[in-house]
Coordinates of C-alpha atoms in Angstrom, one line a residue:
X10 CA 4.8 -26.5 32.1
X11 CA 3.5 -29.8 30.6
X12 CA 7.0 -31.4 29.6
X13 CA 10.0 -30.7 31.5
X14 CA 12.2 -31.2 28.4
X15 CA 11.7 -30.0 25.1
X16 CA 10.1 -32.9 22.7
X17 CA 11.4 -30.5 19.7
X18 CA 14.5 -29.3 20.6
X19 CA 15.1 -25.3 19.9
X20 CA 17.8 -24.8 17.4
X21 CA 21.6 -24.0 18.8
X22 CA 23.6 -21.4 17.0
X23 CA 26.1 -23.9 15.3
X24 CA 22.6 -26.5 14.1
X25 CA 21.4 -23.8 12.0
X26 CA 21.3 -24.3 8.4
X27 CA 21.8 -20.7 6.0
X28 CA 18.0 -21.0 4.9
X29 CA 17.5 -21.0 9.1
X30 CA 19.7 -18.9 10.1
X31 CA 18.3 -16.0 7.3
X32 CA 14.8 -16.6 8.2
X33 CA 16.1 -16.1 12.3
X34 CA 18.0 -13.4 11.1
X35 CA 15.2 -11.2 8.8
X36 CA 13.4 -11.0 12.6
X37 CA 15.9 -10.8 15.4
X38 CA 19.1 -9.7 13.7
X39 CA 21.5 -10.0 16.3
X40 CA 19.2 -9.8 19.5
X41 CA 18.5 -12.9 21.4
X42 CA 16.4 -15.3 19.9
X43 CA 13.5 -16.5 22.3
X44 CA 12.9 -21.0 22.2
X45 CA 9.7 -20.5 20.4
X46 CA 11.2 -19.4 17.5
X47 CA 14.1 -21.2 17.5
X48 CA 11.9 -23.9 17.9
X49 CA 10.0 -23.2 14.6
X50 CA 13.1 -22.4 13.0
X51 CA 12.8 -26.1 12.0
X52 CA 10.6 -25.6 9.7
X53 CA 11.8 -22.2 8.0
X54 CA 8.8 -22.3 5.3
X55 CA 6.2 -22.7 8.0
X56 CA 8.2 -20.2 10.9
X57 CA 8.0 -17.5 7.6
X58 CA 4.1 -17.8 7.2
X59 CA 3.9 -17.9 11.1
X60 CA 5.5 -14.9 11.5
X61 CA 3.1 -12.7 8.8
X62 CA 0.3 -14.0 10.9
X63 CA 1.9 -14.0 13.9
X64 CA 3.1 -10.5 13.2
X65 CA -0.7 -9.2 12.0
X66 CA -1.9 -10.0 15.3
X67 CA 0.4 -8.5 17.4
X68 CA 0.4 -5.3 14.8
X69 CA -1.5 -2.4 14.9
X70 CA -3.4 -3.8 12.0
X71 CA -5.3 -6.0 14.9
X72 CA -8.4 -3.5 15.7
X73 CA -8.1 -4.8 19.4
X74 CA -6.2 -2.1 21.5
X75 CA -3.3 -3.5 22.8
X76 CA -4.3 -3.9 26.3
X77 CA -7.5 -5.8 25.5
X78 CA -5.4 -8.2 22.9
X79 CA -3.3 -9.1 25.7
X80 CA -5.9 -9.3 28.2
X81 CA -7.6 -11.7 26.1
X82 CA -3.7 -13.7 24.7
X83 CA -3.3 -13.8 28.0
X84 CA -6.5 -15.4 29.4
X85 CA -6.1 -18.2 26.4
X86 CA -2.7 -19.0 27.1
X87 CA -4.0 -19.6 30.6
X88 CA -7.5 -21.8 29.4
X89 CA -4.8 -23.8 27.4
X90 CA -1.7 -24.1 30.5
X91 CA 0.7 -23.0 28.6
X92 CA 3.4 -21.8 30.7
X93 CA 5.5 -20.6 27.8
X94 CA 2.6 -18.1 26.5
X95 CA 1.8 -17.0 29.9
X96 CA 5.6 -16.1 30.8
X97 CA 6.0 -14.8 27.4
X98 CA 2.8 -11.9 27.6
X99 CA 2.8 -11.0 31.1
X100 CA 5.8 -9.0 30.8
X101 CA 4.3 -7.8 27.1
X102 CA 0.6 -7.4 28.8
X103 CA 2.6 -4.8 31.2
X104 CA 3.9 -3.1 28.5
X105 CA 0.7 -2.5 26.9
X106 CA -0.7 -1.4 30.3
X107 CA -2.6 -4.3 32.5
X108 CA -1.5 -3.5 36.4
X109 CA 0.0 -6.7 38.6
X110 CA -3.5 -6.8 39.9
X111 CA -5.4 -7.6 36.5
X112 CA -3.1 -10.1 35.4
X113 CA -3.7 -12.2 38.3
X114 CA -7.3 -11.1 38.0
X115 CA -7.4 -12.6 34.5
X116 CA -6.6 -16.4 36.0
X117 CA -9.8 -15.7 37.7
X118 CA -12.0 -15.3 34.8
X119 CA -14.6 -13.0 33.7
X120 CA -16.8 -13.5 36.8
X121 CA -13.9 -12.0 39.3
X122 CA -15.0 -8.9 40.6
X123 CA -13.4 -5.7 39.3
X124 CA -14.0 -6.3 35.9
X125 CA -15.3 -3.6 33.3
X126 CA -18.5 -5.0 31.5
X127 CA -16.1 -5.1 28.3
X128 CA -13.3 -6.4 30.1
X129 CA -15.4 -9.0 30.9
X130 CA -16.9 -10.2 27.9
X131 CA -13.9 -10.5 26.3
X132 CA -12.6 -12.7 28.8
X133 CA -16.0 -14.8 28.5
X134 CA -15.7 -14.4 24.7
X135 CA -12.1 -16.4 25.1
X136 CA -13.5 -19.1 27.6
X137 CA -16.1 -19.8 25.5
X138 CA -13.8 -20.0 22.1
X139 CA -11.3 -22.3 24.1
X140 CA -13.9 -24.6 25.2
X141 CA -16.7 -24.3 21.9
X142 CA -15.1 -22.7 19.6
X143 CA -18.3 -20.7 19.5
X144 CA -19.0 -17.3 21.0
X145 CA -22.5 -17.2 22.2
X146 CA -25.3 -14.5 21.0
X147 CA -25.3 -13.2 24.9
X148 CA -21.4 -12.8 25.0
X149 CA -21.8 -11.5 21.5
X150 CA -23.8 -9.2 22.6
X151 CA -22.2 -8.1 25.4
X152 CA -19.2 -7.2 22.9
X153 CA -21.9 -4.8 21.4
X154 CA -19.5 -1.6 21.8
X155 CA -16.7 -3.4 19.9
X156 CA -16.6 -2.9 16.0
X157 CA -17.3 -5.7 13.3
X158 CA -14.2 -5.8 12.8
X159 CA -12.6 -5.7 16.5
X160 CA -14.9 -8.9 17.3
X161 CA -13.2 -10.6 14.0
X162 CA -9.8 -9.9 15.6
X163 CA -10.7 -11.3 18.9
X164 CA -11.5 -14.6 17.5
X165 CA -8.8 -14.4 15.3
X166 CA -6.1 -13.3 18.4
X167 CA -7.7 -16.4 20.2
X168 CA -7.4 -18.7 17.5
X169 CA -3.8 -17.4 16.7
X170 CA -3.1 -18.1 20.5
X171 CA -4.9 -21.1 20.4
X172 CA -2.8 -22.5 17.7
X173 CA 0.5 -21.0 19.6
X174 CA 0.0 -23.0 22.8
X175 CA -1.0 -26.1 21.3
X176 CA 2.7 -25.8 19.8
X177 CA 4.4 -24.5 22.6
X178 CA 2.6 -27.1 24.9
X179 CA 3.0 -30.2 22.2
X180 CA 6.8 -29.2 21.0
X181 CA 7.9 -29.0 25.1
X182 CA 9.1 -25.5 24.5
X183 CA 10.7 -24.7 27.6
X184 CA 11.1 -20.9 29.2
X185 CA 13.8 -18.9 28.3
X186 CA 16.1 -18.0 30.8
X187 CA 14.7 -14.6 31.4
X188 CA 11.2 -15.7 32.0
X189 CA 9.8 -17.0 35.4
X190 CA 7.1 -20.0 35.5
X191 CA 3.8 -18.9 36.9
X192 CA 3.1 -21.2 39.9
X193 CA -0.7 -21.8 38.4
X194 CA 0.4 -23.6 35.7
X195 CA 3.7 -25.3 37.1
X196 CA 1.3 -28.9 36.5

């Protein structure tokens, strides 16, 4: 984690106004609400338009399969140490079917060993966004068996990702209490 204390702190219960607590309320109901969103509850307005987007690329909308959108969330959230995102899509990159193996795999980067060649480029295709912005024609290339439109959602899923760490990362937002810190990124 970059800050051991939140520089935002995530909204209790009792702080929440009826314009937070509705916006909360429209996605969680009466589940647990996780920091990151209690953190954006601040800002109701903005958490509402976050949440559309947000919610696009985590939907089957997103053209990416949901294995390769986490593999590639995943590998982002690591380029940008962000503790928070890496806790949060581990246990969701499970879910969508990466083993133990591959999600330790993915700290390694594209040139690990083990890789499919798509697997691969998608990871370069994210290291290359999250250090140029800028995917280049061999790497585009190398996404060649990926529709138009599944190479617009992986910049887009690393830009939204991008975005998502650079709050989590700049707000302090701090694990929840069901969620363990990956050693690699307790800097």
């Amino acid at each position: 984690m970059r800050l051991k204390a939140p520089r935002i702190a995530p909204l209790a219960d009792s702080d929440m106004s009826a314009e937070q607590k509705e916006a909360l309320a429209a996605q969680f109901g009466r589940g647990p609400v996780f920091n990151i969103f209690r953190t954006l509850g601040r800002a109701p307005k903005a958490y509402k338009s976050f949440m559309r987007w947000g919610g696009y690329i985590l939907s089957d909308y997103n053209s990416l399969p949901p294995r390769e959108r986490e593999l590639v969330i995943l590998r982002a959230g690591f380029n940008w140490k962000s503790g928070y995102e890496w806790a949060q899509h581990v246990r969701i990159g499970k879910q969508c079917g990466l083993t133990d193996e591959e999600i330790t795999r993915i700290k390694a980067g594209p040139d690990a060993p083990g890789w499919s060649a798509i697997d691969a480029a998608l990871l370069r295709a994210t290291d290359e966004l999250t250090s140029d912005a800028f995917i280049t024609d061999k790497t585009w290339a190398q996404l060649a068996s990926l529709t138009e439109k599944q190479r617009m959602d992986l910049v887009m899923t690393v830009g939204q990702y991008t975005q998502v760490s650079m709050m989590l990362n700049s707000f302090g937002v701090q694990l929840d209490n069901d969620l363990t810190l990956d050693p690699d990124l307790a800097k």
